[in-house]
Short mmCIF file of C-alpha atoms and ligand atoms in Angstrom, two decimals:
data_model
loop_
_atom_site.label_atom_id
_atom_site.label_comp_id
_atom_site.label_asym_id
_atom_site.label_seq_id
_atom_site.Cartn_x
_atom_site.Cartn_y
_atom_site.Cartn_z
CA UNK A 1 51.18 -9.70 10.24
CA UNK A 2 53.21 -12.49 11.81
CA UNK A 3 50.11 -14.58 12.49
CA UNK A 4 50.24 -14.53 16.30
CA UNK A 5 49.07 -10.98 16.96
CA UNK A 6 45.43 -11.81 17.71
CA UNK A 7 46.41 -14.85 19.75
CA UNK A 8 48.57 -12.77 22.09
CA UNK A 9 45.92 -10.06 22.32
CA UNK A 10 43.34 -12.69 23.29
CA UNK A 11 45.77 -14.06 25.85
CA UNK A 12 46.24 -10.65 27.49
CA UNK A 13 42.48 -10.20 27.48
CA UNK A 14 41.91 -13.67 28.96
CA UNK A 15 44.27 -12.89 31.83
CA UNK A 16 42.58 -9.55 32.40
CA UNK A 17 45.80 -7.59 32.15
CA UNK A 18 45.05 -4.56 30.05
CA UNK A 19 46.91 -1.59 31.55
CA UNK A 20 50.54 -0.88 30.68
CA UNK A 21 53.71 -2.59 31.94
CA UNK A 22 52.14 -6.07 32.15
CA UNK A 23 53.82 -9.33 31.04
CA UNK A 24 53.80 -8.55 27.29
CA UNK A 25 55.27 -5.10 27.83
CA UNK A 26 58.00 -6.63 30.01
CA UNK A 27 58.76 -9.21 27.33
CA UNK A 28 59.09 -6.45 24.74
CA UNK A 29 61.37 -4.46 27.08
CA UNK A 30 63.65 -7.44 27.65
CA UNK A 31 63.80 -8.33 23.97
CA UNK A 32 64.63 -4.75 23.01
CA UNK A 33 67.28 -4.43 25.71
CA UNK A 34 68.99 -7.68 24.75
CA UNK A 35 68.84 -6.97 21.00
CA UNK A 36 70.12 -3.40 21.24
CA UNK A 37 72.44 -3.54 24.24
CA UNK A 38 70.71 -0.45 25.61
CA UNK A 39 70.76 -0.15 29.42
CA UNK A 40 67.00 0.39 29.57
CA UNK A 41 64.18 0.36 27.02
CA UNK A 42 60.63 1.51 27.76
CA UNK A 43 57.68 1.22 25.41
CA UNK A 44 55.83 4.43 24.62
CA UNK A 45 52.71 5.36 22.65
CA UNK A 46 54.84 6.34 19.68
CA UNK A 47 58.29 7.43 18.65
CA UNK A 48 56.92 10.96 18.94
CA UNK A 49 56.15 10.26 22.62
CA UNK A 50 59.66 8.83 23.11
CA UNK A 51 61.15 12.03 21.66
CA UNK A 52 58.90 14.12 23.92
CA UNK A 53 60.14 12.11 26.89
CA UNK A 54 63.71 12.81 25.76
CA UNK A 55 62.98 16.50 25.70
CA UNK A 56 61.64 16.33 29.27
CA UNK A 57 64.56 14.16 30.41
CA UNK A 58 67.09 16.65 29.04
CA UNK A 59 65.13 19.43 30.73
CA UNK A 60 64.88 21.50 27.56
CA UNK A 61 64.04 25.12 28.44
CA UNK A 62 62.68 27.93 26.26
CA UNK A 63 65.42 29.16 23.94
CA UNK A 64 67.56 26.02 24.18
CA UNK A 65 68.82 24.95 20.77
CA UNK A 66 68.65 21.47 19.29
CA UNK A 67 70.66 20.62 16.18
CA UNK A 68 68.91 18.37 13.65
CA UNK A 69 68.41 17.86 9.93
CA UNK A 70 65.58 19.67 8.17
CA UNK A 71 65.07 16.59 5.99
CA UNK A 72 63.03 14.60 8.55
CA UNK A 73 59.58 13.95 9.92
CA UNK A 74 57.98 16.73 11.98
CA UNK A 75 58.19 14.88 15.31
CA UNK A 76 61.98 15.24 15.41
CA UNK A 77 61.48 18.98 15.89
CA UNK A 78 58.04 19.13 17.48
CA UNK A 79 59.07 17.14 20.57
CA UNK A 80 61.55 19.89 21.50
CA UNK A 81 59.44 22.84 20.33
CA UNK A 82 56.78 21.71 22.83
CA UNK A 83 59.25 22.63 25.59
CA UNK A 84 60.20 25.94 23.97
CA UNK A 85 63.29 24.54 22.25
CA UNK A 86 64.57 26.00 18.99
CA UNK A 87 65.38 23.52 16.21
CA UNK A 88 68.58 24.47 14.36
CA UNK A 89 68.50 22.89 10.93
CA UNK A 90 71.69 21.61 9.31
CA UNK A 91 72.12 20.27 5.77
CA UNK A 92 72.33 16.57 4.89
CA UNK A 93 74.97 14.54 3.11
CA UNK A 94 74.25 13.89 -0.56
CA UNK A 95 74.99 10.15 -0.26
CA UNK A 96 73.01 8.86 2.76
CA UNK A 97 70.71 11.90 3.13
CA UNK A 98 71.67 11.90 6.82
CA UNK A 99 72.75 15.01 8.74
CA UNK A 100 76.17 16.16 7.49
CA UNK A 101 78.29 15.51 10.57
CA UNK A 102 80.92 17.99 9.38
CA UNK A 103 78.45 20.89 9.59
CA UNK A 104 77.40 20.26 13.18
CA UNK A 105 80.29 22.06 14.94
CA UNK A 106 79.45 25.30 13.09
CA UNK A 107 75.86 25.18 14.34
CA UNK A 108 76.81 24.99 18.04
CA UNK A 109 76.21 28.02 20.25
CA UNK A 110 76.09 28.70 24.00
CA UNK A 111 72.47 27.56 23.97
CA UNK A 112 72.93 24.21 22.22
CA UNK A 113 71.58 21.39 24.41
CA UNK A 114 71.28 18.43 22.07
CA UNK A 115 72.03 16.96 18.68
CA UNK A 116 69.38 14.76 17.08
CA UNK A 117 70.85 12.53 14.37
CA UNK A 118 68.03 11.00 12.31
CA UNK A 119 68.97 7.65 10.79
CA UNK A 120 67.21 8.07 7.47
CA UNK A 121 65.91 4.87 5.84
CA UNK A 122 67.50 2.87 8.68
CA UNK A 123 71.01 3.81 7.55
CA UNK A 124 73.17 5.20 10.32
CA UNK A 125 74.51 8.73 10.67
CA UNK A 126 78.28 9.05 11.20
CA UNK A 127 78.15 8.51 14.96
CA UNK A 128 81.93 8.28 15.41
CA UNK A 129 82.21 11.91 14.29
CA UNK A 130 79.13 13.13 16.16
CA UNK A 131 79.95 11.55 19.56
CA UNK A 132 83.23 13.45 20.18
CA UNK A 133 81.66 16.77 19.09
CA UNK A 134 78.87 16.28 21.63
CA UNK A 135 81.33 15.27 24.34
CA UNK A 136 83.63 18.23 23.72
CA UNK A 137 80.74 20.69 24.05
CA UNK A 138 78.88 18.81 26.79
CA UNK A 139 75.82 18.32 24.59
CA UNK A 140 73.48 15.31 24.68
CA UNK A 141 72.68 13.08 21.72
CA UNK A 142 69.14 11.85 21.07
CA UNK A 143 69.05 9.43 18.15
CA UNK A 144 65.85 9.58 16.14
CA UNK A 145 66.02 5.91 15.15
CA UNK A 146 62.31 5.79 14.26
CA UNK A 147 63.23 3.97 11.05
CA UNK A 148 66.21 2.12 12.48
CA UNK A 149 65.03 -0.98 14.34
CA UNK A 150 67.38 -3.93 13.54
CA UNK A 151 69.98 -1.67 11.88
CA UNK A 152 73.54 -1.29 13.13
CA UNK A 153 76.49 1.08 12.90
CA UNK A 154 79.84 -0.70 13.18
CA UNK A 155 77.97 -3.51 14.91
CA UNK A 156 76.07 -1.32 17.39
CA UNK A 157 72.28 -1.09 17.28
CA UNK A 158 70.94 2.27 16.14
CA UNK A 159 69.34 4.10 19.04
CA UNK A 160 71.79 2.56 21.52
CA UNK A 161 74.75 4.80 20.67
CA UNK A 162 73.76 8.29 21.88
CA UNK A 163 72.53 9.20 25.38
CA UNK A 164 68.95 8.47 24.33
CA UNK A 165 67.31 6.87 21.32
CA UNK A 166 63.80 6.40 19.96
CA UNK A 167 62.18 3.71 17.78
CA UNK A 168 58.81 3.77 16.07
CA UNK A 169 56.47 0.81 15.71
CA UNK A 170 53.96 2.78 13.64
CA UNK A 171 52.33 0.65 10.97
CA UNK A 172 54.44 2.31 8.27
CA UNK A 173 57.66 1.05 9.87
CA UNK A 174 59.28 -2.43 9.77
CA UNK A 175 58.14 -3.88 13.10
CA UNK A 176 54.70 -2.62 13.97
CA UNK A 177 51.82 -2.42 16.42
CA UNK A 178 49.63 0.20 14.74
CA UNK A 179 50.94 2.99 16.93
CA UNK A 180 53.71 2.71 19.51
CA UNK A 181 57.41 3.18 19.95
CA UNK A 182 60.06 3.04 22.61
CA UNK A 183 62.74 5.11 24.27
CA UNK A 184 66.24 3.68 24.67
CA UNK A 185 67.96 5.05 27.75
CA UNK A 186 71.65 4.43 27.22
CA UNK A 187 72.81 6.76 29.96
CA UNK A 188 71.82 4.82 33.13
CA UNK A 189 71.77 8.03 35.19
CA UNK A 190 68.57 8.97 33.33
CA UNK A 191 66.71 5.68 33.95
CA UNK A 192 64.87 6.50 37.16
CA UNK A 193 63.79 9.90 35.89
CA UNK A 194 62.56 8.28 32.66
CA UNK A 195 60.34 5.90 34.64
CA UNK A 196 58.91 8.82 36.62
CA UNK A 197 58.22 10.97 33.56
CA UNK A 198 56.53 8.04 31.81
CA UNK A 199 54.29 7.20 34.80
CA UNK A 200 52.54 10.56 35.24
CA UNK A 201 55.40 12.04 37.22
CA UNK A 202 55.11 9.39 39.94
CA UNK A 203 57.44 6.70 41.27
CA UNK A 204 54.85 4.01 40.59
CA UNK A 205 57.35 1.86 38.67
CA UNK A 206 59.64 1.76 41.73
CA UNK A 207 56.59 0.98 43.86
CA UNK A 208 55.75 -2.06 41.71
CA UNK A 209 59.34 -3.22 42.03
CA UNK A 210 58.91 -3.02 45.80
CA UNK A 211 61.55 -0.31 46.18
CA UNK A 212 59.20 2.18 47.90
CA UNK A 213 56.13 1.45 50.04
CA UNK A 214 53.81 4.01 48.44
CA UNK A 215 53.92 6.00 45.28
CA UNK A 216 53.60 9.75 45.05
CA UNK A 217 53.95 12.66 42.70
CA UNK A 218 57.69 13.25 42.23
CA UNK A 219 58.15 15.52 39.24
CA UNK A 220 56.62 16.70 35.96
CA UNK A 221 55.49 13.84 33.80
CA UNK A 222 52.74 12.46 31.67
CA UNK A 223 51.32 9.13 30.56
CA UNK A 224 53.60 7.68 27.92
CA UNK A 225 53.02 3.94 28.33
CA UNK A 226 50.91 1.86 25.95
CA UNK A 227 48.35 -0.67 27.19
CA UNK A 228 48.97 -4.43 27.11
CA UNK A 229 46.94 -5.09 23.96
CA UNK A 230 49.38 -2.99 21.96
CA UNK A 231 52.35 -4.70 23.61
CA UNK A 232 50.83 -8.13 22.91
CA UNK A 233 50.57 -7.24 19.22
CA UNK A 234 54.10 -5.87 19.21
CA UNK A 235 55.45 -9.00 20.89
CA UNK A 236 54.17 -11.13 17.98
CA UNK A 237 56.17 -8.87 15.66
CA UNK A 238 59.37 -8.73 17.70
CA UNK A 239 59.45 -12.52 17.77
CA UNK A 240 59.86 -12.50 14.00
CA UNK A 241 61.76 -9.23 13.63
CA UNK A 242 64.73 -11.03 12.11
CA UNK A 243 62.63 -12.74 9.42
CA UNK A 244 60.81 -9.48 8.65
CA UNK A 245 64.15 -7.73 8.21
CA UNK A 246 65.56 -10.49 6.00
CA UNK A 247 62.49 -10.50 3.76
CA UNK A 248 62.66 -6.74 3.39
CA UNK A 249 66.37 -6.92 2.57
CA UNK A 250 65.66 -9.47 -0.19
CA UNK A 251 63.07 -7.12 -1.69
CA UNK A 252 65.41 -4.14 -1.29
CA UNK A 253 68.23 -6.02 -3.07
CA UNK A 254 65.92 -6.95 -5.92
CA UNK A 255 64.95 -3.28 -6.44
CA UNK A 256 68.62 -2.40 -6.35
CA UNK A 257 69.39 -4.96 -9.06
CA UNK A 258 66.42 -3.97 -11.24
CA UNK A 259 67.23 -0.26 -11.05
CA UNK A 260 70.91 -0.49 -11.89
CA UNK A 261 70.38 0.09 -15.60
CA UNK A 262 68.23 3.17 -14.96
CA UNK A 263 71.05 4.57 -12.85
CA UNK A 264 73.63 3.73 -15.54
CA UNK A 265 71.50 5.61 -18.08
CA UNK A 266 71.57 8.72 -15.86
CA UNK A 267 67.85 8.71 -15.06
CA UNK A 268 68.17 8.38 -11.30
CA UNK A 269 70.44 7.61 -8.39
CA UNK A 270 70.00 4.53 -6.18
CA UNK A 271 70.54 4.55 -2.37
CA UNK A 272 74.13 4.43 -1.10
CA UNK A 273 74.85 2.29 1.98
CA UNK A 274 78.27 2.82 3.62
CA UNK A 275 80.14 -0.46 4.26
CA UNK A 276 80.10 -0.05 8.04
CA UNK A 277 76.31 0.37 8.16
CA UNK A 278 74.04 -2.66 8.23
CA UNK A 279 70.63 -1.39 7.21
CA UNK A 280 67.15 -2.83 7.75
CA UNK A 281 65.64 -2.16 4.32
CA UNK A 282 63.15 0.23 5.86
CA UNK A 283 62.81 2.10 2.60
CA UNK A 284 63.73 1.86 -1.05
CA UNK A 285 64.00 5.32 -2.54
CA UNK A 286 65.47 6.74 -5.72
CA UNK A 287 66.64 10.27 -6.43
CA UNK A 288 65.48 11.37 -9.86
CA UNK A 289 68.02 13.19 -11.98
CA UNK A 290 67.70 16.95 -11.94
CA UNK A 291 64.92 18.61 -13.89
CA UNK A 292 62.79 15.48 -14.20
CA UNK A 293 59.13 16.32 -13.36
CA UNK A 294 58.55 14.27 -10.23
CA UNK A 295 54.86 15.09 -9.78
CA UNK A 296 54.08 14.00 -13.31
CA UNK A 297 56.10 10.80 -12.86
CA UNK A 298 54.27 9.95 -9.62
CA UNK A 299 50.95 10.69 -11.30
CA UNK A 300 51.76 8.35 -14.18
CA UNK A 301 52.70 5.59 -11.74
CA UNK A 302 49.52 6.18 -9.78
CA UNK A 303 47.44 5.79 -12.93
CA UNK A 304 48.97 2.30 -13.22
CA UNK A 305 47.94 1.49 -9.67
CA UNK A 306 51.35 2.01 -8.06
CA UNK A 307 51.48 3.91 -4.80
CA UNK A 308 54.90 5.50 -5.09
CA UNK A 309 55.19 8.60 -2.94
CA UNK A 310 57.53 11.44 -2.04
CA UNK A 311 58.13 12.82 1.41
CA UNK A 312 59.45 15.54 3.65
CA UNK A 313 58.63 19.06 2.88
CA UNK A 314 61.88 20.17 4.55
CA UNK A 315 61.10 21.48 8.02
CA UNK A 316 62.94 24.77 7.44
CA UNK A 317 60.53 25.62 4.61
CA UNK A 318 57.35 24.51 6.39
CA UNK A 319 55.17 27.09 8.21
CA UNK A 320 55.98 25.80 11.72
CA UNK A 321 59.65 25.29 10.92
CA UNK A 322 59.95 28.95 9.90
CA UNK A 323 58.15 30.05 13.04
CA UNK A 324 60.01 27.92 15.58
CA UNK A 325 63.37 27.07 14.06
CA UNK A 326 66.33 28.53 12.28
CA UNK A 327 68.85 27.26 9.77
CA UNK A 328 72.60 26.97 10.08
CA UNK A 329 74.25 27.44 6.71
CA UNK A 330 72.66 26.70 3.37
CA UNK A 331 70.50 23.62 2.98
CA UNK A 332 71.29 22.88 -0.65
CA UNK A 333 71.28 19.07 -0.45
CA UNK A 334 68.12 19.12 1.66
CA UNK A 335 66.21 21.16 -0.91
CA UNK A 336 67.54 19.19 -3.84
CA UNK A 337 66.85 15.73 -2.38
CA UNK A 338 63.40 16.69 -1.14
CA UNK A 339 62.47 17.69 -4.70
CA UNK A 340 63.87 14.55 -6.33
CA UNK A 341 63.12 11.66 -3.97
CA UNK A 342 60.61 8.90 -4.78
CA UNK A 343 59.81 6.06 -2.38
CA UNK A 344 58.85 2.79 -3.99
CA UNK A 345 56.32 0.42 -2.41
CA UNK A 346 57.98 -2.00 0.03
CA UNK A 347 56.26 -4.53 2.29
CA UNK A 348 57.08 -8.13 3.00
CA UNK A 349 54.47 -9.70 0.74
CA UNK A 350 55.59 -7.75 -2.31
CA UNK A 351 56.70 -10.29 -4.92
CA UNK A 352 59.40 -10.08 -7.57
CA UNK A 353 56.86 -9.84 -10.43
CA UNK A 354 55.23 -6.85 -8.80
CA UNK A 355 58.64 -5.27 -8.32
CA UNK A 356 59.40 -5.74 -12.00
CA UNK A 357 56.09 -4.12 -12.88
CA UNK A 358 56.86 -1.19 -10.57
CA UNK A 359 60.29 -0.63 -12.10
CA UNK A 360 58.89 -0.79 -15.65
CA UNK A 361 56.19 1.71 -14.69
CA UNK A 362 58.85 4.01 -13.22
CA UNK A 363 61.01 3.74 -16.32
CA UNK A 364 58.05 4.42 -18.67
CA UNK A 365 56.97 7.37 -16.55
CA UNK A 366 60.45 8.89 -16.64
CA UNK A 367 60.92 8.36 -20.38
CA UNK A 368 57.48 9.75 -21.23
CA UNK A 369 57.56 12.83 -19.01
C1 PLP B 401 57.90 7.68 11.77
C2 PLP B 401 58.87 8.69 12.28
C3 PLP B 401 58.67 9.39 13.48
C4 PLP B 401 57.39 9.28 14.28
O1 PLP B 401 57.08 8.01 14.69
P1 PLP B 401 55.67 7.75 15.42
O2 PLP B 401 55.85 6.41 16.05
O3 PLP B 401 54.64 7.75 14.33
O4 PLP B 401 55.46 8.83 16.39
C5 PLP B 401 59.65 10.24 13.94
N1 PLP B 401 60.79 10.45 13.26
C6 PLP B 401 61.01 9.82 12.07
C7 PLP B 401 62.29 10.07 11.35
C8 PLP B 401 60.07 8.94 11.54
O5 PLP B 401 60.29 8.33 10.37
#
């Protein structure tokens, strides 16, 4: 917590402004627009909701194909499957664990409507390769930047580079409000439609701006906007987003230093950050060397009170992924990384002594497994 969350919530309550798009929501919108350079940012209930809005905005129809990694959270795919879209899973790069941009062209068919680069751990995908592919084939780009707030690619904010982008402010992310997220609308021709979709399919947002004298049902839509209490909480976090990021980076760097010797001894691999990517220290993960028993290692750490975890059952091998999606090529890196990854605890109050303890526990667990 930044310390001001409850104060701003009380303030919103005091002024009796509880529905969405009040003063705190507007402040968050302005902050996000000025910090990302995106033409328009709108808060949503979650990053999942922002991805669902993207799917509606791109008018995804049954059978349309959407290219994405399999190594991601379910919402990346689900948002499009809800509209009848077919996720087409492509392998990841072994260094950043992001979608392998050189495999995307092979996955394109007549039905491809969008590419969804997921910026894993807040480290950017290779957007300079992906953008021209999308342009050449007239395909849209929706950046799943759920983990990417405050990260940049060659100086540009993640989420602001494709046609659309999505952030998450879920409590497991860097900047939080419990649940919420936002959609970044970088293609201004989609702005008005985004407002309509988010406001139950009505032009209520235009009405409040005084652009129309009554508001009516315009198109399909839903309710994607959070109430003011959530925005008030989020505002307290955005105000200190830079400090949060810096503190996380300090912790991340300390892990990186402490784990160097384990990497040199061939026990694991540390994250790789390309020089042109400024990351936000969303996650510190390690990839165990092959054939090490991850479950046993995690269990040993747990018995010492350390909540290290693994994640992503690859979507192509999950029940819904098999039912709704298909793969393009072999997903060798996806399968391998998903079996070897361990996420270490990372939050801003973690201290260096605790980090040392965590790394010792990891080392002991590896050596004794
Ligand atoms: C967290 C996350 C989401 C979902 O975010 P919510 O705000 O919880 O809906 C989507 N994609 C990725 C890659 C995520 O990490």
